[in-house]
N, CA, C and O atoms as a DFTB+ gen file, in Angstrom:
548 C
 N C O
     1  1      10.615       2.785     -43.522
     2  2      10.664       3.598     -42.909
     3  2      10.242       3.073     -40.866
     4  3      10.325       3.779     -39.861
     5  1       9.931       1.991     -40.976
     6  2       9.772       1.887     -39.626
     7  2      10.765       1.159     -39.383
     8  3      10.661       0.779     -38.217
     9  1      11.728       0.733     -39.883
    10  2      13.001      -0.204     -39.824
    11  2      13.068      -1.547     -39.270
    12  3      14.105      -2.194     -39.118
    13  1      11.540      -2.029     -38.894
    14  2      11.485      -3.173     -38.660
    15  2       9.999      -3.916     -39.551
    16  3       8.797      -3.658     -39.622
    17  1      10.890      -4.888     -40.089
    18  2       9.874      -6.119     -40.807
    19  2       8.424      -6.053     -40.334
    20  3       7.456      -5.711     -41.014
    21  1       8.437      -6.503     -38.834
    22  2       6.872      -6.502     -38.383
    23  2       5.873      -5.473     -38.034
    24  3       4.675      -5.644     -37.806
    25  1       6.705      -4.136     -38.027
    26  2       5.942      -2.849     -37.442
    27  2       5.743      -2.673     -38.920
    28  3       4.603      -2.273     -39.157
    29  1       6.669      -2.884     -40.259
    30  2       6.137      -1.887     -41.450
    31  2       4.704      -3.165     -42.064
    32  3       4.075      -2.986     -43.107
    33  1       4.502      -4.260     -41.191
    34  2       3.375      -5.129     -41.727
    35  2       1.983      -4.486     -41.043
    36  3       0.899      -4.356     -41.613
    37  1       2.297      -4.139     -39.741
    38  2       1.386      -3.238     -38.795
    39  2       0.930      -2.339     -39.838
    40  3      -0.184      -2.291     -40.360
    41  1       2.125      -1.522     -40.100
    42  2       1.993      -0.103     -40.768
    43  2       0.774      -0.285     -41.998
    44  3      -0.188       0.435     -42.264
    45  1       1.270      -1.601     -42.634
    46  2       0.393      -1.525     -44.401
    47  2      -0.616      -2.305     -44.164
    48  3      -1.211      -2.668     -45.179
    49  1      -1.172      -2.842     -42.777
    50  2      -2.456      -3.362     -42.672
    51  2      -3.240      -2.146     -41.867
    52  3      -4.426      -2.432     -41.706
    53  1      -2.956      -1.168     -41.455
    54  2      -3.198      -0.302     -40.989
    55  2      -3.853       1.219     -42.297
    56  3      -4.865       1.920     -42.310
    57  1      -2.618       1.121     -43.201
    58  2      -2.354       1.679     -44.390
    59  2      -3.920       1.203     -44.990
    60  3      -4.842       2.011     -45.106
    61  1      -4.018      -0.097     -45.304
    62  2      -4.696      -0.769     -46.295
    63  2      -6.317      -0.825     -45.935
    64  3      -7.216      -1.080     -46.736
    65  1      -6.501      -0.424     -44.079
    66  2      -7.516      -0.156     -43.732
    67  2      -8.194       0.952     -43.900
    68  3      -9.357       1.102     -44.276
    69  1      -7.148       1.962     -43.502
    70  2      -7.514       3.599     -43.560
    71  2      -7.949       3.638     -45.340
    72  3      -9.073       3.746     -45.832
    73  1      -6.963       3.542     -45.852
    74  2      -7.569       3.654     -47.512
    75  2      -9.107       2.791     -47.858
    76  3     -10.039       3.444     -48.327
    77  1      -9.278       1.228     -47.573
    78  2     -10.422       0.963     -47.502
    79  2     -11.856       2.220     -47.173
    80  3     -12.715       2.637     -47.950
    81  1     -11.663       2.462     -46.022
    82  2     -12.321       3.155     -45.106
    83  2     -12.811       4.241     -45.883
    84  3     -13.988       4.555     -46.061
    85  1     -11.280       5.046     -46.545
    86  2     -11.867       6.483     -46.792
    87  2     -12.106       6.746     -48.470
    88  3     -12.609       7.681     -49.094
    89  1     -11.492       5.454     -48.877
    90  2     -11.628       5.861     -50.186
    91  2     -12.805       6.588     -50.993
    92  3     -12.822       7.360     -51.951
    93  1     -13.946       5.901     -50.044
    94  2     -15.282       6.982     -50.335
    95  2     -15.111       8.195     -50.081
    96  3     -15.401       8.895     -51.051
    97  1     -14.746       8.791     -49.146
    98  2     -14.713      10.423     -49.183
    99  2     -13.288      10.927     -49.706
   100  3     -12.877      12.037     -49.366
   101  1     -12.583      10.134     -50.494
   102  2     -11.856      10.576     -51.270
   103  2     -12.376      11.440     -52.204
   104  3     -13.420      11.220     -52.818
   105  1     -11.366      12.871     -52.392
   106  2     -12.526      14.091     -52.657
   107  2     -11.391      14.322     -54.330
   108  3     -11.896      15.243     -54.971
   109  1     -10.612      13.969     -54.788
   110  2      -9.810      14.044     -55.413
   111  2      -9.050      15.495     -55.941
   112  3      -8.833      15.877     -57.091
   113  1      -8.842      15.926     -55.065
   114  2      -8.053      17.215     -54.869
   115  2      -6.859      17.031     -55.322
   116  3      -6.346      17.897     -56.031
   117  1      -6.026      15.588     -54.921
   118  2      -4.861      15.509     -55.433
   119  2      -4.759      14.496     -56.217
   120  3      -5.797      14.086     -56.736
   121  1      -3.435      13.798     -56.522
   122  2      -3.643      12.747     -57.114
   123  2      -3.730      11.531     -56.292
   124  3      -2.930      11.655     -55.364
   125  1      -4.391      10.342     -56.223
   126  2      -4.794       9.429     -55.933
   127  2      -3.526       8.785     -54.917
   128  3      -3.593       8.416     -53.745
   129  1      -2.115       8.818     -56.065
   130  2      -0.932       8.217     -55.348
   131  2      -0.670       8.804     -54.228
   132  3      -0.435       8.131     -53.224
   133  1      -0.664      10.482     -54.202
   134  2      -0.783      11.099     -53.412
   135  2      -1.101      11.323     -52.143
   136  3      -0.558      11.979     -51.254
   137  1      -2.215      10.578     -52.204
   138  2      -3.658      10.822     -51.205
   139  2      -2.887       9.390     -50.500
   140  3      -2.557       9.610     -49.335
   141  1      -2.537       7.952     -50.996
   142  2      -2.752       6.934     -50.605
   143  2      -0.977       6.726     -49.874
   144  3      -0.671       5.899     -49.016
   145  1      -0.001       7.786     -50.558
   146  2       1.485       8.118     -49.826
   147  2       0.993       8.665     -48.738
   148  3       1.401       7.875     -47.887
   149  1       0.562       9.252     -48.330
   150  2       0.348      10.456     -46.929
   151  2      -0.345       9.501     -46.160
   152  3       0.035       9.442     -44.991
   153  1      -1.538       8.496     -46.584
   154  2      -1.831       7.285     -45.197
   155  2      -0.686       6.693     -45.296
   156  3      -0.323       6.503     -44.135
   157  1       0.067       6.305     -45.986
   158  2       0.582       4.965     -45.472
   159  2       2.184       5.817     -44.970
   160  3       3.105       5.107     -44.566
   161  1       2.348       7.202     -45.044
   162  2       3.835       7.444     -44.256
   163  2       2.603       7.854     -42.579
   164  3       3.087       7.941     -41.450
   165  1       1.725       7.957     -42.745
   166  2       0.944       8.231     -41.217
   167  2       0.950       7.282     -40.841
   168  3       1.543       7.219     -39.764
   169  1       0.414       6.042     -41.315
   170  2       0.713       4.830     -40.590
   171  2       2.343       4.566     -40.316
   172  3       2.814       4.486     -39.181
   173  1       2.837       4.491     -41.095
   174  2       4.235       4.095     -40.757
   175  2       4.876       5.125     -39.365
   176  3       5.513       4.511     -38.509
   177  1       4.731       6.316     -39.222
   178  2       4.629       7.344     -38.151
   179  2       4.087       6.681     -37.025
   180  3       4.720       6.199     -36.086
   181  1       2.478       6.702     -37.252
   182  2       1.766       6.170     -35.733
   183  2       2.479       4.846     -35.624
   184  3       3.089       4.920     -34.557
   185  1       2.759       3.473     -36.268
   186  2       3.560       2.481     -35.575
   187  2       4.813       2.633     -35.047
   188  3       5.295       2.036     -34.084
   189  1       5.296       3.452     -35.724
   190  2       6.849       3.890     -35.450
   191  2       6.365       4.483     -33.781
   192  3       6.453       3.709     -32.828
   193  1       6.029       5.440     -33.659
   194  2       5.923       6.613     -32.415
   195  2       5.324       5.242     -31.160
   196  3       5.716       5.395     -30.003
   197  1       4.815       4.543     -31.331
   198  2       4.623       3.228     -30.497
   199  2       5.450       2.567     -29.909
   200  3       5.279       2.030     -28.814
   201  1       6.821       2.526     -30.839
   202  2       7.855       2.040     -30.655
   203  2       8.631       2.318     -29.280
   204  3       8.952       3.498     -29.133
   205  1       8.969       1.494     -28.309
   206  2       9.634       1.903     -27.418
   207  2      11.278       2.859     -27.571
   208  3      12.229       2.465     -28.246
   209  1      11.251       3.968     -26.870
   210  2      12.198       4.520     -27.382
   211  2      13.878       3.815     -27.312
   212  3      14.878       4.198     -27.918
   213  1      13.741       2.774     -26.431
   214  2      15.214       1.723     -26.137
   215  2      15.230       0.760     -27.349
   216  3      16.187       0.012     -27.547
   217  1      14.006       0.803     -28.256
   218  2      14.359      -0.487     -29.729
   219  2      15.106       0.526     -30.537
   220  3      14.963       1.740     -30.682
   221  1      15.922      -0.327     -31.004
   222  2      17.336       0.302     -32.159
   223  2      16.627      -0.423     -33.279
   224  3      15.643      -1.163     -33.283
   225  1      17.531       0.074     -34.343
   226  2      16.835      -0.079     -35.672
   227  2      18.380      -1.141     -36.092
   228  3      19.537      -0.779     -36.307
   229  1      17.741      -2.569     -36.081
   230  2      18.855      -3.655     -36.281
   231  2      18.849      -3.475     -38.221
   232  3      17.833      -3.285     -38.890
   233  1      19.944      -3.575     -38.640
   234  2      19.809      -3.560     -40.508
   235  2      20.838      -5.095     -40.861
   236  3      21.742      -5.503     -40.131
   237  1      20.491      -5.577     -41.846
   238  2      21.020      -6.783     -42.024
   239  2      22.298      -6.337     -42.632
   240  3      22.058      -5.478     -43.481
   241  1      23.614      -6.602     -42.516
   242  2      24.599      -6.368     -43.489
   243  2      24.656      -6.862     -44.997
   244  3      23.876      -7.784     -45.239
   245  1      25.200      -6.552     -45.734
   246  2      25.379      -7.235     -47.255
   247  2      26.218      -8.671     -46.775
   248  3      26.801      -8.975     -45.735
   249  1      26.036      -9.206     -47.747
   250  2      27.021     -10.659     -47.848
   251  2      28.232     -10.504     -48.110
   252  3      28.396     -10.496     -49.330
   253  1      29.094     -10.385     -47.588
   254  2      30.307     -10.009     -48.421
   255  2      31.743     -10.393     -46.873
   256  3      31.618     -10.523     -45.656
   257  1      32.439     -10.421     -47.417
   258  2      33.754     -10.522     -46.501
   259  2      33.533      -9.808     -45.410
   260  3      32.906      -8.749     -45.372
   261  1      34.318     -10.674     -44.008
   262  2      33.439     -10.525     -42.840
   263  2      34.001      -8.672     -41.968
   264  3      33.481      -7.971     -41.099
   265  1      35.369      -8.539     -42.882
   266  2      35.951      -7.083     -42.171
   267  2      34.743      -5.883     -42.814
   268  3      34.120      -4.980     -42.256
   269  1      34.777      -6.351     -44.167
   270  2      33.753      -5.695     -45.001
   271  2      32.155      -5.255     -44.109
   272  3      31.614      -4.186     -43.827
   273  1      31.851      -6.559     -43.909
   274  2      30.036      -6.641     -42.852
   275  2      30.433      -5.970     -41.891
   276  3      29.388      -5.461     -41.488
   277  1      31.347      -5.572     -41.157
   278  2      31.535      -4.971     -39.634
   279  2      31.463      -3.586     -40.296
   280  3      30.558      -2.754     -40.234
   281  1      32.560      -3.544     -40.903
   282  2      32.409      -2.009     -41.252
   283  2      31.111      -1.209     -41.460
   284  3      30.814      -0.200     -40.820
   285  1      30.210      -1.902     -42.646
   286  2      29.036      -1.661     -43.729
   287  2      27.804      -1.613     -41.966
   288  3      26.933      -0.788     -41.688
   289  1      28.205      -2.664     -41.275
   290  2      27.176      -2.684     -40.180
   291  2      27.351      -1.551     -39.607
   292  3      26.401      -0.771     -39.681
   293  1      28.501      -1.132     -38.919
   294  2      28.551       0.108     -38.364
   295  2      28.561       1.343     -38.808
   296  3      28.432       2.305     -38.050
   297  1      28.722       1.450     -40.132
   298  2      28.190       2.446     -40.723
   299  2      26.702       2.271     -40.944
   300  3      26.195       3.356     -41.232
   301  1      26.101       1.586     -40.918
   302  2      24.780       1.959     -41.215
   303  2      23.967       1.994     -39.868
   304  3      22.861       2.533     -39.862
   305  1      24.490       1.431     -38.723
   306  2      24.371       2.108     -37.406
   307  2      24.492       3.261     -37.029
   308  3      23.502       3.686     -36.434
   309  1      25.198       3.845     -37.122
   310  2      25.690       5.321     -37.488
   311  2      24.862       6.179     -37.955
   312  3      24.366       7.055     -37.246
   313  1      24.578       6.020     -39.350
   314  2      23.570       6.548     -40.242
   315  2      22.250       6.610     -39.609
   316  3      21.637       7.674     -39.524
   317  1      21.833       5.589     -39.199
   318  2      20.484       5.198     -38.226
   319  2      20.534       6.013     -37.426
   320  3      19.862       7.035     -37.560
   321  1      21.510       5.778     -36.122
   322  2      21.514       6.627     -34.852
   323  2      21.203       7.967     -34.995
   324  3      20.445       8.562     -34.229
   325  1      21.781       8.487     -35.988
   326  2      22.301       9.917     -36.503
   327  2      20.763      10.313     -37.329
   328  3      20.387      11.464     -37.551
   329  1      20.414       9.726     -37.503
   330  2      18.791      10.000     -38.605
   331  2      17.925       9.989     -37.207
   332  3      17.132      10.911     -37.014
   333  1      18.095       8.831     -36.126
   334  2      17.068       8.756     -34.847
   335  2      16.966       9.709     -34.185
   336  3      16.129       9.793     -33.287
   337  1      17.838      10.681     -34.500
   338  2      18.241      11.894     -33.529
   339  2      17.555      13.272     -34.465
   340  3      17.040      14.191     -33.829
   341  1      17.591      13.317     -35.762
   342  2      16.926      14.038     -36.405
   343  2      15.324      14.447     -35.540
   344  3      14.792      13.793     -34.643
   345  1      14.835      15.741     -36.178
   346  2      13.475      15.928     -35.857
   347  2      12.316      14.913     -36.773
   348  3      12.505      14.651     -37.961
   349  1      11.574      14.605     -36.290
   350  2      10.572      13.905     -37.144
   351  2      10.443      14.432     -38.783
   352  3      10.658      13.628     -39.690
   353  1      10.114      15.692     -39.037
   354  2       9.933      16.293     -39.892
   355  2      11.265      16.429     -40.769
   356  3      11.197      16.772     -41.949
   357  1      12.277      16.193     -40.242
   358  2      13.161      16.048     -41.179
   359  2      13.724      14.963     -41.328
   360  3      14.556      14.891     -42.232
   361  1      13.499      13.964     -40.627
   362  2      13.674      12.869     -40.792
   363  2      13.064      12.389     -41.975
   364  3      13.752      12.013     -42.924
   365  1      11.688      12.370     -41.999
   366  2      10.658      12.046     -42.733
   367  2      10.631      12.537     -44.709
   368  3      10.292      11.992     -45.759
   369  1      11.333      14.135     -44.180
   370  2      11.687      14.481     -45.411
   371  2      13.046      14.345     -46.074
   372  3      13.382      14.929     -47.104
   373  1      13.782      13.512     -45.367
   374  2      15.161      13.176     -46.428
   375  2      14.670      11.487     -46.183
   376  3      15.116      10.930     -47.186
   377  1      14.212      10.795     -45.625
   378  2      13.592       9.577     -46.126
   379  2      13.078       9.490     -47.564
   380  3      13.650       8.830     -48.431
   381  1      11.878      10.252     -47.778
   382  2      11.227      10.635     -49.087
   383  2      12.393      11.247     -50.019
   384  3      12.451      10.584     -51.055
   385  1      12.927      11.835     -50.007
   386  2      14.046      12.543     -50.966
   387  2      14.895      10.922     -51.062
   388  3      14.801       9.972     -51.840
   389  1      15.576      11.152     -50.071
   390  2      16.725      10.124     -50.464
   391  2      16.563       8.642     -50.773
   392  3      17.199       8.017     -51.622
   393  1      15.640       8.181     -49.979
   394  2      15.432       6.416     -49.973
   395  2      14.198       6.471     -51.254
   396  3      14.258       5.752     -52.252
   397  1      13.040       7.523     -50.977
   398  2      11.948       6.900     -52.033
   399  2      12.255       7.767     -52.957
   400  3      11.266       7.854     -53.684
   401  1      13.178       8.536     -53.370
   402  2      13.534       8.843     -54.608
   403  2      12.262       9.933     -55.223
   404  3      11.824      10.033     -56.369
   405  1      11.907      10.646     -54.022
   406  2      10.165      11.296     -54.597
   407  2      10.929      13.009     -55.453
   408  3      12.127      13.276     -55.361
   409  1      10.235      13.630     -55.967
   410  2      10.596      15.145     -56.274
   411  2      10.526      15.984     -55.215
   412  3      10.490      15.486     -54.089
   413  1      10.497      17.312     -55.370
   414  2      10.474      18.697     -53.753
   415  2       8.662      18.253     -54.363
   416  3       7.943      17.925     -53.420
   417  1       8.078      18.233     -55.519
   418  2       7.009      18.930     -55.585
   419  2       5.832      17.765     -54.845
   420  3       4.729      17.943     -54.328
   421  1       6.646      16.561     -55.080
   422  2       5.734      15.107     -54.338
   423  2       5.790      15.638     -53.231
   424  3       4.888      16.355     -52.798
   425  1       6.958      15.343     -52.545
   426  2       7.213      15.322     -51.095
   427  2       5.998      16.364     -50.395
   428  3       5.260      16.051     -49.460
   429  1       6.020      17.893     -51.242
   430  2       5.204      18.942     -51.076
   431  2       3.940      18.382     -50.825
   432  3       3.594      18.336     -49.644
   433  1       3.167      17.940     -51.696
   434  2       2.077      17.042     -51.900
   435  2       1.793      16.243     -50.958
   436  3       0.640      16.221     -50.525
   437  1       2.716      15.464     -50.467
   438  2       2.481      14.331     -49.598
   439  2       2.528      15.096     -47.989
   440  3       1.570      14.739     -47.304
   441  1       3.269      15.863     -47.443
   442  2       3.542      16.284     -46.396
   443  2       2.037      17.609     -46.652
   444  3       1.711      18.041     -45.546
   445  1       1.507      17.999     -47.370
   446  2       0.949      19.357     -47.217
   447  2       1.602      20.728     -46.953
   448  3       0.930      21.611     -46.420
   449  1       3.041      20.968     -47.348
   450  2       3.326      21.953     -47.027
   451  2       3.606      22.718     -48.452
   452  3       3.026      22.432     -49.499
   453  1       4.719      23.868     -48.287
   454  2       4.972      24.523     -49.734
   455  2       6.168      24.098     -49.884
   456  3       7.080      23.873     -49.089
   457  1       6.014      23.976     -51.505
   458  2       7.651      23.341     -52.065
   459  2       8.943      23.790     -51.261
   460  3       9.924      23.152     -50.878
   461  1       8.551      25.238     -51.137
   462  2       9.794      26.174     -50.487
   463  2      10.632      25.636     -49.103
   464  3      11.816      25.753     -48.785
   465  1       9.388      24.948     -48.379
   466  2       9.444      24.375     -47.074
   467  2      10.504      23.095     -47.127
   468  3      11.461      22.921     -46.372
   469  1      10.108      22.318     -48.134
   470  2      10.623      20.654     -48.769
   471  2      12.199      21.105     -48.518
   472  3      13.051      20.534     -47.836
   473  1      12.320      22.577     -49.461
   474  2      14.175      22.597     -49.711
   475  2      14.437      22.943     -48.849
   476  3      15.410      22.348     -48.387
   477  1      13.992      23.838     -48.154
   478  2      14.562      24.443     -46.779
   479  2      14.782      23.478     -45.851
   480  3      15.956      23.455     -45.483
   481  1      13.863      22.429     -45.186
   482  2      14.051      20.985     -44.464
   483  2      15.253      20.414     -45.002
   484  3      16.199      20.118     -44.273
   485  1      15.260      20.220     -46.432
   486  2      16.374      19.419     -46.887
   487  2      17.492      20.009     -46.870
   488  3      18.414      19.196     -46.928
   489  1      17.801      21.005     -46.818
   490  2      19.042      22.181     -46.562
   491  2      19.572      22.021     -44.939
   492  3      20.692      22.101     -44.433
   493  1      18.363      21.786     -44.440
   494  2      18.671      21.989     -42.580
   495  2      19.076      20.218     -42.367
   496  3      20.005      19.791     -41.681
   497  1      18.244      19.524     -43.039
   498  2      18.490      18.097     -42.554
   499  2      19.768      17.871     -42.946
   500  3      20.544      17.471     -42.078
   501  1      20.300      18.086     -44.409
   502  2      21.856      17.900     -44.708
   503  2      22.678      18.115     -43.857
   504  3      23.609      17.332     -43.669
   505  1      22.484      19.423     -43.031
   506  2      23.673      20.424     -42.173
   507  2      23.782      18.954     -40.738
   508  3      24.659      18.238     -40.254
   509  1      22.271      19.181     -40.570
   510  2      22.156      18.207     -39.031
   511  2      23.460      17.293     -38.916
   512  3      24.474      17.211     -38.223
   513  1      22.594      16.388     -40.441
   514  2      23.227      14.776     -40.529
   515  2      24.508      15.279     -40.398
   516  3      25.148      14.907     -39.414
   517  1      24.978      15.984     -41.117
   518  2      26.645      16.363     -41.655
   519  2      27.173      16.260     -40.148
   520  3      28.097      15.535     -39.780
   521  1      26.371      17.172     -39.295
   522  2      27.246      17.180     -37.848
   523  2      27.166      16.002     -36.915
   524  3      27.945      15.616     -36.043
   525  1      26.282      15.647     -37.238
   526  2      25.868      14.632     -36.154
   527  2      26.800      13.069     -36.666
   528  3      27.082      12.050     -36.036
   529  1      27.021      13.425     -37.829
   530  2      28.009      12.390     -38.098
   531  2      29.234      12.679     -38.001
   532  3      29.854      11.700     -37.586
   533  1      29.824      13.477     -38.169
   534  2      31.126      14.192     -37.921
   535  2      31.768      14.268     -36.104
   536  3      32.881      14.275     -35.579
   537  1      30.253      14.317     -35.594
   538  2      30.254      14.141     -34.407
   539  2      30.615      12.741     -33.426
   540  3      31.003      12.480     -32.287
   541  1      30.329      12.255     -34.310
   542  2      30.149      10.477     -33.901
   543  2      29.352       9.834     -33.727
   544  3      29.234       9.051     -32.784
   545  1      28.276      10.108     -35.015
   546  2      27.023       9.459     -34.700
   547  2      25.697       9.812     -33.632
   548  3      24.731       9.050     -33.574
């Protein structure tokens, strides 16, 4: 979610500290996994928010032919740039759904929003991402 290994390590450390410090106050109103996931999400978002706006996501391309590497790298950068332009609430719901493969209900529990809001945000996000990619990323 941070797009950077060093930032991910920082977020993980923050997450572990928050879990350790808050475990005694866990009330059991949600599944433990949902509670931990929310802490992890908040930690990653906090680390990402500290990043300078000028810093860009660098993704290593797959090891294959040179031309295919360049095309894959270009496409990855286009998608990453388009995702960076999404509103945070849309970027988060898309990441949880497409990358983490969570259900609408799980996403709703993690974000603390109604399930219908997740469906709505996903639909809006898909349209916006398609528009951004059609406009050149």
